[in-house]
Amino acid sequence: MRIDLHAHSSASDGTDDPTGVMTAAAAAGLDVVALTDHDTTAGIPAASKTARELGLTLVPGAEISCQMHGIGVHMLAYLHDPDDRALLAEEEQTKIDRLTRAERMVQRLSEDFDITWADVQRHCRPDVAVGRPHIADALVEAGAVASRDEAFATVLHGRSRYYLPYHSPEADLIVRLVIAAGGVPVMAHPRAGRRGRLVSDDDIATLARAGMAGLEVEHRDHEEADRVRLRGLAADLGLLMTGSSDYHGTGKVNRIGEHTTAPEVLEAIVAKGTPERVVRP
């Protein structure tokens, strides 16, 4: 059984619509895929319909933006209630702040690059909060960079003078809210150092004590030394270990299904969450 527990659609910053993500998953030979758009589950209904038609099992989820000590953390939430009021309120506040932050970043960038806010808005759906990936797409279109990856490594990097932070809730709060909503929290790409500063092993232990269930270990942004370190840490803390592609369509080089999760880990996630939310063929 081939299982990929981290993929994005155009409901956030992927380039494929939710139906397209399911089609790509089936074409890659996956049996199970999780749709985990940033701070939203808006793509789940369309993905569910297509998954059933294609004989795929869909694990509904989201990738929730949060932070510890001002360091960004992405928390994958699986099988939670998408209508949980407390969790929705935190996600909505984050989306609002990300939007105003994106506008201010574009204003800074426009002083040196030929892009406008309207250019950026063309690269996402009207109901999607604008983020750095959409700004990157506008920079690519303007010829300022060759790809999203180049944009994130240069002008949109966390240490760039164009970068601005945004509000996000504390990671331990998100862990507790996801669990209260019947879900299972797993930290995404915890050693992806190219993205910016990393939380410490002690911070991960703190989140484990708060109820975090696992770590995404097998990921393109982790070197082998990172994976070895995370395997040891997960074993010490009793955490599950997942593997995922972090697929974004053509927005990233990540190929759907390039890293996968063991069936027994998926079984443990389903047992910890709300099993009836799994969408089966």
mmCIF file of N, CA and C in Angstrom, residues 1-3 5 241-243 260-269:
data_model
loop_
_atom_site.group_PDB
_atom_site.id
_atom_site.type_symbol
_atom_site.label_atom_id
_atom_site.label_comp_id
_atom_site.label_asym_id
_atom_site.label_seq_id
_atom_site.Cartn_x
_atom_site.Cartn_y
_atom_site.Cartn_z
ATOM 1 N N MET A 1 0.845 -1.199 0.000
ATOM 2 C CA MET A 1 0.000 0.000 0.000
ATOM 3 C C MET A 1 0.876 1.243 0.000
ATOM 4 N N ARG A 2 0.620 2.173 -0.925
ATOM 5 C CA ARG A 2 1.408 3.405 -1.035
ATOM 6 C C ARG A 2 0.579 4.576 -0.513
ATOM 7 N N ILE A 3 1.148 5.295 0.458
ATOM 8 C CA ILE A 3 0.417 6.313 1.218
ATOM 9 C C ILE A 3 1.215 7.609 1.248
ATOM 10 N N LEU A 5 0.854 11.441 2.751
ATOM 11 C CA LEU A 5 0.011 12.174 3.694
ATOM 12 C C LEU A 5 0.235 13.685 3.702
ATOM 13 N N MET A 241 6.083 8.261 12.865
ATOM 14 C CA MET A 241 6.939 8.820 11.817
ATOM 15 C C MET A 241 6.250 8.673 10.474
ATOM 16 N N THR A 242 6.029 9.791 9.787
ATOM 17 C CA THR A 242 5.379 9.761 8.484
ATOM 18 C C THR A 242 6.368 10.130 7.384
ATOM 19 N N GLY A 243 5.959 9.846 6.146
ATOM 20 C CA GLY A 243 6.720 10.257 4.975
ATOM 21 C C GLY A 243 5.752 10.795 3.942
ATOM 22 N N THR A 260 6.674 8.150 1.205
ATOM 23 C CA THR A 260 5.417 7.553 1.645
ATOM 24 C C THR A 260 5.458 7.173 3.125
ATOM 25 N N THR A 261 4.280 6.852 3.637
ATOM 26 C CA THR A 261 4.082 6.500 5.041
ATOM 27 C C THR A 261 3.735 5.022 5.151
ATOM 28 N N ALA A 262 4.234 4.361 6.173
ATOM 29 C CA ALA A 262 3.959 2.940 6.383
ATOM 30 C C ALA A 262 2.482 2.718 6.729
ATOM 31 N N PRO A 263 1.889 1.638 6.241
ATOM 32 C CA PRO A 263 0.468 1.363 6.531
ATOM 33 C C PRO A 263 0.146 1.328 8.014
ATOM 34 N N GLU A 264 1.061 0.784 8.828
ATOM 35 C CA GLU A 264 0.771 0.705 10.263
ATOM 36 C C GLU A 264 0.739 2.089 10.914
ATOM 37 N N VAL A 265 1.488 3.034 10.350
ATOM 38 C CA VAL A 265 1.449 4.401 10.873
ATOM 39 C C VAL A 265 0.104 5.043 10.528
ATOM 40 N N LEU A 266 -0.356 4.834 9.300
ATOM 41 C CA LEU A 266 -1.682 5.345 8.938
ATOM 42 C C LEU A 266 -2.747 4.742 9.847
ATOM 43 N N GLU A 267 -2.663 3.460 10.115
ATOM 44 C CA GLU A 267 -3.630 2.821 11.008
ATOM 45 C C GLU A 267 -3.632 3.483 12.377
ATOM 46 N N ALA A 268 -2.446 3.814 12.880
ATOM 47 C CA ALA A 268 -2.355 4.468 14.189
ATOM 48 C C ALA A 268 -2.961 5.865 14.152
ATOM 49 N N ILE A 269 -2.730 6.596 13.057
ATOM 50 C CA ILE A 269 -3.309 7.933 12.917
ATOM 51 C C ILE A 269 -4.827 7.847 12.899
#
